[in-house]
MMTF fields as JSON, N, C-alpha, C and O atoms, coordinates in Angstrom:
{
  "mmtfVersion": "1.0.0",
  "mmtfProducer": "UNKNOWN",
  "numBonds": 439,
  "numAtoms": 440,
  "numGroups": 110,
  "numChains": 1,
  "numModels": 1,
  "chainsPerModel": [1],
  "groupsPerChain": [110],
  "chainIdList": ["A"],
  "bondAtomList": [4, 2, 8, 6, 12, 10, 16, 14, 20, 18, 24, 22, 28, 26, 32, 30, 36, 34, 40, 38, 44, 42, 48, 46, 52, 50, 56, 54, 60, 58, 64, 62, 68, 66, 72, 70, 76, 74, 80, 78, 84, 82, 88, 86, 92, 90, 96, 94, 100, 98, 104, 102, 108, 106, 112, 110, 116, 114, 120, 118, 124, 122, 128, 126, 132, 130, 136, 134, 140, 138, 144, 142, 148, 146, 152, 150, 156, 154, 160, 158, 164, 162, 168, 166, 172, 170, 176, 174, 180, 178, 184, 182, 188, 186, 192, 190, 196, 194, 200, 198, 204, 202, 208, 206, 212, 210, 216, 214, 220, 218, 224, 222, 228, 226, 232, 230, 236, 234, 240, 238, 244, 242, 248, 246, 252, 250, 256, 254, 260, 258, 264, 262, 268, 266, 272, 270, 276, 274, 280, 278, 284, 282, 288, 286, 292, 290, 296, 294, 300, 298, 304, 302, 308, 306, 312, 310, 316, 314, 320, 318, 324, 322, 328, 326, 332, 330, 336, 334, 340, 338, 344, 342, 348, 346, 352, 350, 356, 354, 360, 358, 364, 362, 368, 366, 372, 370, 376, 374, 380, 378, 384, 382, 388, 386, 392, 390, 396, 394, 400, 398, 404, 402, 408, 406, 412, 410, 416, 414, 420, 418, 424, 422, 428, 426, 432, 430, 436, 434],
  "bondOrderList": [1, 1, 1, 1, 1, 1, 1, 1, 1, 1, 1, 1, 1, 1, 1, 1, 1, 1, 1, 1, 1, 1, 1, 1, 1, 1, 1, 1, 1, 1, 1, 1, 1, 1, 1, 1, 1, 1, 1, 1, 1, 1, 1, 1, 1, 1, 1, 1, 1, 1, 1, 1, 1, 1, 1, 1, 1, 1, 1, 1, 1, 1, 1, 1, 1, 1, 1, 1, 1, 1, 1, 1, 1, 1, 1, 1, 1, 1, 1, 1, 1, 1, 1, 1, 1, 1, 1, 1, 1, 1, 1, 1, 1, 1, 1, 1, 1, 1, 1, 1, 1, 1, 1, 1, 1, 1, 1, 1, 1],
  "groupList": [{"groupName": "MET", "atomNameList": ["N", "CA", "C", "O"], "elementList": ["N", "C", "C", "O"], "formalChargeList": [0, 0, 0, 0], "bondAtomList": [1, 0, 2, 1, 3, 2], "bondOrderList": [1, 1, 2], "singleLetterCode": "M", "chemCompType": "L-PEPTIDE LINKING"}, {"groupName": "ARG", "atomNameList": ["N", "CA", "C", "O"], "elementList": ["N", "C", "C", "O"], "formalChargeList": [0, 0, 0, 0], "bondAtomList": [1, 0, 2, 1, 3, 2], "bondOrderList": [1, 1, 2], "singleLetterCode": "R", "chemCompType": "L-PEPTIDE LINKING"}, {"groupName": "PHE", "atomNameList": ["N", "CA", "C", "O"], "elementList": ["N", "C", "C", "O"], "formalChargeList": [0, 0, 0, 0], "bondAtomList": [1, 0, 2, 1, 3, 2], "bondOrderList": [1, 1, 2], "singleLetterCode": "F", "chemCompType": "L-PEPTIDE LINKING"}, {"groupName": "ILE", "atomNameList": ["N", "CA", "C", "O"], "elementList": ["N", "C", "C", "O"], "formalChargeList": [0, 0, 0, 0], "bondAtomList": [1, 0, 2, 1, 3, 2], "bondOrderList": [1, 1, 2], "singleLetterCode": "I", "chemCompType": "L-PEPTIDE LINKING"}, {"groupName": "ALA", "atomNameList": ["N", "CA", "C", "O"], "elementList": ["N", "C", "C", "O"], "formalChargeList": [0, 0, 0, 0], "bondAtomList": [1, 0, 2, 1, 3, 2], "bondOrderList": [1, 1, 2], "singleLetterCode": "A", "chemCompType": "L-PEPTIDE LINKING"}, {"groupName": "PRO", "atomNameList": ["N", "CA", "C", "O"], "elementList": ["N", "C", "C", "O"], "formalChargeList": [0, 0, 0, 0], "bondAtomList": [1, 0, 2, 1, 3, 2], "bondOrderList": [1, 1, 2], "singleLetterCode": "P", "chemCompType": "L-PEPTIDE LINKING"}, {"groupName": "ASN", "atomNameList": ["N", "CA", "C", "O"], "elementList": ["N", "C", "C", "O"], "formalChargeList": [0, 0, 0, 0], "bondAtomList": [1, 0, 2, 1, 3, 2], "bondOrderList": [1, 1, 2], "singleLetterCode": "N", "chemCompType": "L-PEPTIDE LINKING"}, {"groupName": "TYR", "atomNameList": ["N", "CA", "C", "O"], "elementList": ["N", "C", "C", "O"], "formalChargeList": [0, 0, 0, 0], "bondAtomList": [1, 0, 2, 1, 3, 2], "bondOrderList": [1, 1, 2], "singleLetterCode": "Y", "chemCompType": "L-PEPTIDE LINKING"}, {"groupName": "HIS", "atomNameList": ["N", "CA", "C", "O"], "elementList": ["N", "C", "C", "O"], "formalChargeList": [0, 0, 0, 0], "bondAtomList": [1, 0, 2, 1, 3, 2], "bondOrderList": [1, 1, 2], "singleLetterCode": "H", "chemCompType": "L-PEPTIDE LINKING"}, {"groupName": "GLY", "atomNameList": ["N", "CA", "C", "O"], "elementList": ["N", "C", "C", "O"], "formalChargeList": [0, 0, 0, 0], "bondAtomList": [1, 0, 2, 1, 3, 2], "bondOrderList": [1, 1, 2], "singleLetterCode": "G", "chemCompType": "PEPTIDE LINKING"}, {"groupName": "GLU", "atomNameList": ["N", "CA", "C", "O"], "elementList": ["N", "C", "C", "O"], "formalChargeList": [0, 0, 0, 0], "bondAtomList": [1, 0, 2, 1, 3, 2], "bondOrderList": [1, 1, 2], "singleLetterCode": "E", "chemCompType": "L-PEPTIDE LINKING"}, {"groupName": "SER", "atomNameList": ["N", "CA", "C", "O"], "elementList": ["N", "C", "C", "O"], "formalChargeList": [0, 0, 0, 0], "bondAtomList": [1, 0, 2, 1, 3, 2], "bondOrderList": [1, 1, 2], "singleLetterCode": "S", "chemCompType": "L-PEPTIDE LINKING"}, {"groupName": "LEU", "atomNameList": ["N", "CA", "C", "O"], "elementList": ["N", "C", "C", "O"], "formalChargeList": [0, 0, 0, 0], "bondAtomList": [1, 0, 2, 1, 3, 2], "bondOrderList": [1, 1, 2], "singleLetterCode": "L", "chemCompType": "L-PEPTIDE LINKING"}, {"groupName": "VAL", "atomNameList": ["N", "CA", "C", "O"], "elementList": ["N", "C", "C", "O"], "formalChargeList": [0, 0, 0, 0], "bondAtomList": [1, 0, 2, 1, 3, 2], "bondOrderList": [1, 1, 2], "singleLetterCode": "V", "chemCompType": "L-PEPTIDE LINKING"}, {"groupName": "LYS", "atomNameList": ["N", "CA", "C", "O"], "elementList": ["N", "C", "C", "O"], "formalChargeList": [0, 0, 0, 0], "bondAtomList": [1, 0, 2, 1, 3, 2], "bondOrderList": [1, 1, 2], "singleLetterCode": "K", "chemCompType": "L-PEPTIDE LINKING"}, {"groupName": "ASP", "atomNameList": ["N", "CA", "C", "O"], "elementList": ["N", "C", "C", "O"], "formalChargeList": [0, 0, 0, 0], "bondAtomList": [1, 0, 2, 1, 3, 2], "bondOrderList": [1, 1, 2], "singleLetterCode": "D", "chemCompType": "L-PEPTIDE LINKING"}, {"groupName": "GLN", "atomNameList": ["N", "CA", "C", "O"], "elementList": ["N", "C", "C", "O"], "formalChargeList": [0, 0, 0, 0], "bondAtomList": [1, 0, 2, 1, 3, 2], "bondOrderList": [1, 1, 2], "singleLetterCode": "Q", "chemCompType": "L-PEPTIDE LINKING"}, {"groupName": "THR", "atomNameList": ["N", "CA", "C", "O"], "elementList": ["N", "C", "C", "O"], "formalChargeList": [0, 0, 0, 0], "bondAtomList": [1, 0, 2, 1, 3, 2], "bondOrderList": [1, 1, 2], "singleLetterCode": "T", "chemCompType": "L-PEPTIDE LINKING"}],
  "groupTypeList": [0, 1, 2, 3, 4, 4, 3, 5, 6, 7, 6, 8, 9, 10, 11, 12, 13, 14, 12, 12, 15, 16, 12, 12, 14, 10, 15, 12, 15, 4, 3, 7, 13, 12, 15, 15, 9, 11, 3, 15, 15, 11, 12, 14, 12, 12, 10, 5, 7, 10, 14, 14, 17, 6, 3, 13, 1, 9, 5, 2, 6, 12, 9, 5, 9, 9, 6, 1, 6, 1, 3, 3, 5, 7, 12, 10, 5, 10, 15, 13, 13, 0, 2, 3, 15, 4, 15, 0, 10, 12, 13, 15, 1, 14, 13, 1, 14, 5, 3, 12, 6, 12, 2, 10, 4, 16, 5, 6, 13, 4],
  "groupIdList": [1, 2, 3, 4, 5, 6, 7, 8, 9, 10, 11, 12, 13, 14, 15, 16, 17, 18, 19, 20, 21, 22, 23, 24, 25, 26, 27, 28, 29, 30, 31, 32, 33, 34, 35, 36, 37, 38, 39, 40, 41, 42, 43, 44, 45, 46, 47, 48, 49, 50, 51, 52, 53, 54, 55, 56, 57, 58, 59, 60, 61, 62, 63, 64, 65, 66, 67, 68, 69, 70, 71, 72, 73, 74, 75, 76, 77, 78, 79, 80, 81, 82, 83, 84, 85, 86, 87, 88, 89, 90, 91, 92, 93, 94, 95, 96, 97, 98, 99, 100, 101, 102, 103, 104, 105, 106, 107, 108, 109, 110],
  "secStructList": [7, 7, 3, 3, 3, 3, 3, 3, 3, 1, 1, 7, 2, 2, 2, 2, 2, 2, 2, 2, 2, 2, 2, 6, 6, 1, 7, 7, 1, 3, 3, 3, 3, 3, 3, 7, 7, 7, 7, 1, 1, 2, 2, 2, 2, 2, 4, 4, 4, 6, 6, 6, 1, 3, 3, 3, 3, 7, 1, 1, 7, 7, 2, 2, 2, 2, 2, 2, 4, 4, 4, 4, 4, 4, 7, 7, 6, 6, 7, 3, 3, 3, 3, 7, 7, 6, 6, 7, 7, 7, 1, 1, 1, 7, 7, 2, 2, 2, 2, 2, 2, 2, 2, 2, 2, 7, 6, 6, 7, 7],
  "xCoordList": [0.843, -0.009, 0.899, 1.713, 0.773, 1.538, 0.768, -0.462, 1.508, 0.954, 1.435, 2.628, 0.502, 0.778, 0.206, -0.957, 0.948, 0.437, 0.128, 0.993, -1.061, -1.504, -1.812, -2.556, -1.22, -1.328, -2.004, -1.331, -3.295, -3.89, -3.326, -3.212, -2.958, -2.403, -3.005, -3.119, -3.371, -3.694, -3.202, -3.812, -2.094, -1.526, -1.095, -1.222, -0.595, -0.084, 1.344, 1.75, 2.168, 3.561, 4.358, 5.073, 4.246, 5.061, 4.729, 5.644, 3.479, 3.127, 3.309, 3.571, 3.167, 3.424, 4.819, 4.999, 5.811, 7.194, 7.427, 8.154, 6.821, 6.983, 6.387, 6.985, 5.161, 4.568, 5.372, 5.48, 5.947, 6.779, 7.972, 8.311, 8.646, 9.752, 9.348, 10.136, 8.154, 7.62, 7.407, 7.84, 6.713, 6.332, 7.546, 7.533, 8.584, 9.75, 10.46, 11.268, 10.204, 10.739, 9.882, 10.276, 8.694, 7.79, 8.159, 8.928, 7.525, 7.737, 6.6, 5.615, 6.754, 5.789, 6.392, 7.595, 5.552, 5.961, 6.026, 6.774, 5.256, 5.257, 4.502, 3.595, 4.938, 4.253, 3.911, 4.758, 2.638, 2.156, 1.695, 0.882, 2.182, 1.593, 0.695, 1.124, -0.525, -1.497, -1.779, -2.57, -1.114, -1.255, -2.449, -2.604, -3.319, -4.575, -4.454, -5.296, -3.381, -3.194, -2.858, -3.33, -2.029, -1.556, -1.002, -0.303, -1.329, -0.824, 0.19, 0.666, 0.502, 1.537, 2.871, 3.009, 3.83, 5.143, 5.214, 6.318, 4.096, 4.149, 5.019, 5.839, 4.869, 5.646, 7.168, 8.004, 7.484, 8.913, 9.444, 10.571, 8.706, 9.115, 9.243, 9.993, 8.536, 8.618, 9.828, 10.132, 10.522, 11.665, 12.675, 13.134, 13.028, 14.024, 13.459, 14.231, 12.135, 11.471, 11.166, 10.667, 11.494, 11.055, 11.573, 10.927, 12.777, 13.328, 12.817, 12.919, 12.262, 11.815, 10.326, 9.837, 9.619, 8.132, 7.658, 8.446, 6.374, 5.729, 4.847, 3.916, 5.117, 4.373, 3.464, 3.937, 2.112, 1.159, 0.669, -0.019, 1.063, 0.715, -0.63, -0.759, -1.564, -2.865, -2.778, -2.307, -3.211, -3.048, -4.067, -3.891, -5.131, -6.073, -6.762, -6.629, -7.49, -8.085, -9.358, -10.249, -9.438, -10.571, -11.427, -12.524, -10.877, -11.495, -11.056, -10.405, -11.386, -10.889, -11.181, -10.277, -12.367, -12.672, -12.09, -11.582, -12.126, -11.517, -10.019, -9.407, -9.443, -7.946, -7.594, -6.643, -8.283, -7.996, -8.045, -7.271, -8.987, -9.106, -7.899, -7.778, -6.984, -5.835, -4.875, -3.994, -5.071, -4.236, -4.636, -3.811, -5.839, -6.381, -5.517, -5.314, -4.959, -4.128, -2.837, -2.217, -2.407, -1.169, -1.345, -0.363, -2.564, -2.815, -2.92, -3.321, -2.534, -2.731, -3.938, -4.271, -4.558, -5.745, -5.643, -6.606, -4.512, -4.348, -3.787, -3.577, -3.543, -2.985, -3.916, -5.138, -3.299, -3.982, -3.452, -2.251, -4.37, -4.016, -4.461, -5.62, -3.517, -3.777, -3.737, -2.68, -4.932, -4.977, -4.686, -5.27, -3.763, -3.457, -3.326, -2.524, -4.133, -4.096, -2.787, -2.089, -2.426, -1.107, -0.933, 0.205, -1.984, -1.842, -1.963, -2.248, -1.745, -1.729, -0.327, 0.636, -0.233, 1.084, 0.805, -0.284, 1.814, 1.639, 1.787, 2.789, 0.791, 0.857, 1.389, 2.227, 0.883, 1.307, 2.338, 2.248, 3.322, 4.284, 4.013, 3.236, 4.674, 4.563, 3.059, 2.517, 2.458, 1.067, 0.848, -0.266, 1.892, 1.651, 1.131, 0.147, 1.727, 1.412, 0.002, -0.721, -0.453, -1.866, -2.865, -3.864, -2.635, -3.598, -3.61, -4.687, -2.427, -2.424, -3.002, -3.662, -2.8, -3.421, -4.963, -5.586, -5.533, -6.968, -7.45, -8.445, -6.705, -7.066, -6.928, -7.754, -5.83, -5.653, -6.703, -7.126, -7.145, -8.143, -9.523, -10.37, -9.759, -11.029, -10.774, -10.807, -10.527, -10.107, -11.223, -10.924, -12.46, -13.556, -13.853, -14.799, -13.078, -13.252, -12.719, -11.705, -13.365, -12.913, -12.609, -12.208],
  "yCoordList": [-1.173, 0.005, 1.237, 1.426, 2.054, 3.282, 4.42, 4.462, 5.303, 6.491, 7.703, 8.009, 8.411, 9.432, 10.76, 10.811, 11.825, 13.189, 13.749, 13.711, 14.273, 14.907, 16.391, 16.692, 17.274, 18.747, 19.48, 19.775, 19.767, 20.578, 21.951, 22.455, 22.601, 23.922, 24.792, 24.349, 26.004, 27.015, 28.337, 28.89, 28.881, 30.124, 30.295, 31.375, 29.206, 29.265, 28.927, 28.228, 29.375, 28.998, 29.17, 28.257, 30.313, 30.625, 29.657, 29.084, 29.461, 28.629, 27.133, 26.28, 26.862, 25.482, 25.004, 23.903, 25.852, 25.577, 25.267, 24.324, 26.048, 25.821, 24.426, 23.667, 24.127, 22.821, 21.656, 20.618, 21.831, 20.781, 20.509, 19.342, 21.533, 21.368, 20.586, 19.769, 20.797, 20.017, 18.522, 17.596, 18.377, 17.025, 16.161, 14.966, 16.725, 15.972, 15.419, 14.5, 15.916, 15.352, 14.214, 13.587, 13.973, 12.946, 11.614, 11.562, 10.538, 9.256, 8.979, 8.316, 9.469, 9.327, 8.522, 8.567, 7.81, 6.976, 7.824, 7.5, 8.901, 9.77, 11.084, 11.12, 12.116, 13.464, 13.873, 13.93, 14.162, 14.674, 16.101, 16.387, 17.027, 18.356, 18.354, 18.018, 18.719, 18.737, 20.22, 20.872, 20.738, 22.142, 22.333, 21.675, 23.281, 23.541, 24.699, 25.597, 24.681, 25.756, 27.028, 28.067, 27.029, 28.242, 29.307, 28.994, 30.565, 31.648, 32.511, 33.531, 32.078, 32.748, 32.067, 31.418, 32.194, 31.558, 30.226, 29.74, 29.589, 28.243, 27.223, 26.583, 27.049, 26.063, 26.392, 25.494, 27.645, 28.016, 27.697, 27.212, 27.939, 27.644, 26.214, 25.803, 25.387, 23.93, 23.291, 22.126, 24.042, 23.411, 22.701, 21.614, 23.268, 22.558, 21.271, 20.496, 21.018, 19.929, 18.753, 17.696, 19.006, 18.095, 16.654, 15.706, 16.491, 15.165, 14.486, 13.269, 15.301, 14.795, 14.548, 13.848, 15.135, 15.108, 14.782, 14.755, 14.524, 14.256, 15.475, 15.745, 16.193, 17.38, 17.106, 16.827, 17.19, 16.964, 18.353, 19.044, 18.727, 20.072, 20.051, 19.457, 20.716, 20.866, 21.923, 23.017, 21.671, 22.694, 23.846, 24.921, 23.61, 24.661, 24.36, 23.259, 25.347, 25.339, 24.454, 24.71, 23.408, 22.627, 22.87, 22.333, 23.699, 23.904, 22.834, 21.874, 22.956, 22.065, 20.537, 19.705, 20.236, 18.779, 18.184, 17.064, 18.837, 18.359, 18.24, 17.254, 19.239, 19.119, 17.925, 17.212, 17.679, 16.502, 15.238, 14.312, 15.19, 13.919, 13.723, 12.652, 14.685, 14.482, 13.417, 12.924, 13.079, 12.054, 10.643, 9.734, 10.427, 9.119, 8.245, 7.086, 8.732, 7.81, 7.346, 6.398, 7.978, 7.603, 6.708, 6.38, 6.309, 5.556, 4.059, 3.625, 3.247, 1.855, 1.545, 2.366, 0.392, 0.133, 0.235, 0.606, -0.09, -0.048, 1.246, 1.343, 2.228, 3.485, 4.256, 4.248, 4.898, 5.824, 7.229, 7.488, 8.121, 9.486, 10.488, 10.504, 11.322, 12.411, 13.689, 14.11, 14.294, 15.584, 16.65, 16.685, 17.566, 18.73, 19.914, 19.875, 20.965, 22.129, 22.871, 22.891, 23.476, 24.146, 25.302, 25.685, 25.872, 27.003, 26.601, 27.432, 25.323, 24.752, 24.502, 24.677, 24.075, 23.642, 22.531, 22.444, 21.678, 20.626, 21.056, 21.67, 20.737, 21.032, 19.87, 20.024, 18.659, 17.414, 16.776, 16.873, 16.121, 15.42, 13.938, 13.491, 13.203, 11.728, 11.272, 10.523, 11.766, 11.456, 10.124, 9.604, 9.527, 8.229, 7.118, 6.46, 6.912, 5.747, 5.833, 4.845, 6.911, 6.938, 6.73, 6.045, 7.301, 7.174, 5.775, 5.239, 5.136, 3.815, 2.862, 1.892, 3.076, 2.254, 2.231, 1.178, 3.343, 3.481, 2.607, 1.891, 2.694, 1.931, 0.422, -0.38, 0.066, -1.389, -1.912, -3.06, -1.115, -1.561, -1.594, -2.393, -0.764, -0.634, -0.57, 0.51, -1.712, -1.704, -1.257, -0.905, -1.255, -0.804, 0.672, 1.15, 1.394, 2.842, 3.523, 3.092, 4.533, 5.201, 6.626, 7.413],
  "zCoordList": [-0.031, 0.02, -0.015, 0.889, -1.02, -1.142, -0.427, -0.439, 0.171, 0.831, 0.062, 0.064, -0.611, -1.531, -1.116, -0.715, -1.188, -0.976, -2.326, -3.201, -2.555, -3.741, -3.395, -2.461, -4.171, -3.8, -4.997, -5.984, -4.918, -5.982, -5.858, -4.741, -6.96, -6.912, -8.053, -9.196, -7.709, -8.613, -8.085, -7.169, -8.641, -8.329, -6.827, -6.25, -6.244, -4.843, -4.784, -3.856, -5.723, -5.804, -4.533, -4.119, -3.917, -2.725, -1.593, -1.002, -1.28, -0.197, -0.592, 0.257, -1.852, -2.346, -1.989, -1.467, -2.278, -1.992, -0.57, -0.26, 0.355, 1.777, 2.167, 2.929, 1.596, 1.849, 1.321, 1.973, 0.116, -0.415, 0.451, 0.648, 0.992, 1.822, 3.049, 3.526, 3.585, 4.745, 4.373, 5.06, 3.24, 2.845, 2.533, 2.83, 1.947, 1.613, 2.846, 2.714, 3.971, 5.186, 5.81, 6.794, 5.197, 5.717, 4.992, 4.032, 5.557, 5.037, 4.03, 4.355, 2.883, 1.745, 0.607, 0.352, -0.045, -1.175, -2.442, -3.365, -2.494, -3.675, -3.313, -2.481, -3.985, -3.906, -5.289, -6.18, -5.458, -6.73, -6.588, -5.708, -7.424, -7.496, -8.698, -9.801, -8.501, -9.557, -9.876, -9.194, -10.929, -11.276, -12.164, -13.193, -11.73, -12.516, -13.479, -13.49, -14.31, -15.269, -14.658, -15.118, -13.593, -12.96, -13.914, -14.878, -13.626, -14.406, -13.633, -14.132, -12.417, -11.66, -11.95, -12.986, -11.082, -11.222, -10.572, -10.323, -10.275, -9.656, -10.331, -9.673, -11.633, -12.375, -12.345, -12.24, -12.435, -12.334, -10.985, -10.883, -9.933, -8.538, -8.311, -7.426, -9.081, -8.889, -9.549, -9.292, -10.395, -11.149, -10.261, -10.612, -9.149, -8.248, -7.611, -7.045, -7.685, -7.106, -8.084, -7.697, -9.342, -10.433, -10.264, -10.711, -9.598, -9.457, -8.194, -8.04, -7.288, -6.001, -5.919, -5.032, -6.861, -6.914, -8.248, -9.193, -8.392, -9.725, -10.006, -9.248, -11.051, -11.348, -12.538, -13.64, -12.303, -13.332, -13.727, -12.976, -14.955, -15.448, -16.241, -17.312, -15.651, -16.367, -17.383, -17.074, -18.613, -19.673, -19.505, -20.079, -18.712, -18.476, -17.102, -16.569, -16.554, -15.272, -15.332, -16.142, -14.465, -14.346, -13.094, -12.944, -12.21, -10.9, -9.925, -10.338, -8.642, -7.614, -7.846, -7.769, -8.106, -8.253, -9.51, -9.451, -10.613, -11.841, -11.663, -12.075, -11.054, -10.845, -9.952, -10.271, -8.891, -8.022, -8.803, -8.563, -9.774, -10.63, -11.507, -12.102, -11.638, -12.447, -11.888, -12.592, -10.61, -9.966, -10.388, -10.293, -10.839, -11.053, -11.921, -11.561, -13.103, -13.957, -13.289, -13.772, -12.196, -11.575, -10.361, -9.696, -10.058, -8.856, -9.118, -10.198, -8.057, -8.059, -7.098, -6.244, -7.248, -6.52, -4.922, -4.251, -4.409, -2.978, -2.419, -1.21, -3.243, -2.791, -1.843, -1.985, -0.903, -0.029, -0.341, -0.259, -0.698, -1.125, -0.07, 0.346, 0.356, 1.26, 0.401, -0.068, 0.213, -0.492, 0.476, 1.559, 0.112, 0.987, 0.004, -0.93, 0.239, -0.614, -0.629, 0.385, -1.726, -1.846, -0.882, -0.614, -0.354, 0.559, 2.021, 2.883, 2.292, 3.639, 4.081, 3.335, 5.353, 5.855, 6.857, 7.426, 7.064, 8.011, 9.449, 9.817, 10.273, 11.681, 12.455, 13.343, 12.103, 12.659, 11.761, 10.537, 12.362, 11.562, 11.698, 12.541, 10.848, 10.833, 10.675, 11.488, 9.603, 9.414, 8.78, 8.827, 8.168, 7.469, 8.402, 8.066, 9.487, 10.35, 10.843, 10.707, 11.397, 11.939, 10.875, 11.089, 9.721, 8.598, 8.044, 7.784, 7.845, 7.323, 8.402, 8.031, 9.631, 10.675, 10.551, 10.694, 10.297, 10.082, 8.935, 9.037, 7.837, 6.599, 6.834, 6.399, 7.553, 7.847, 8.779, 8.638, 9.73, 10.688, 10.032, 10.431, 9.06, 8.383, 6.848, 6.257, 6.235, 4.816, 3.865, 2.724, 4.271, 3.409, 3.498, 2.872, 4.25, 4.353, 3.083, 2.534, 2.636, 1.4, 1.769, 0.912]
}
């Protein structure tokens, strides 16, 4: 079971970089940035993170729900995805274990 962070982003480049720095210190199997056709400098700010993260560039803005769906082609059936918006930050650390424990205890939870 992979534990993946998916970050929907639209024009939150500065806060996105801070969040990525936090997430890269966590025990994650993958980090996906789902860019929703940002028109700010988000994609330029992501250049140093291209080897450490997976950047899905949306050619146009789909809105929050549509952008989140951009992760679907990259998922495996057993994956657990933690969505965290680009303008957020981690308050708690080591989120993997408690979340995976919940899914292992209740495998039919979605």
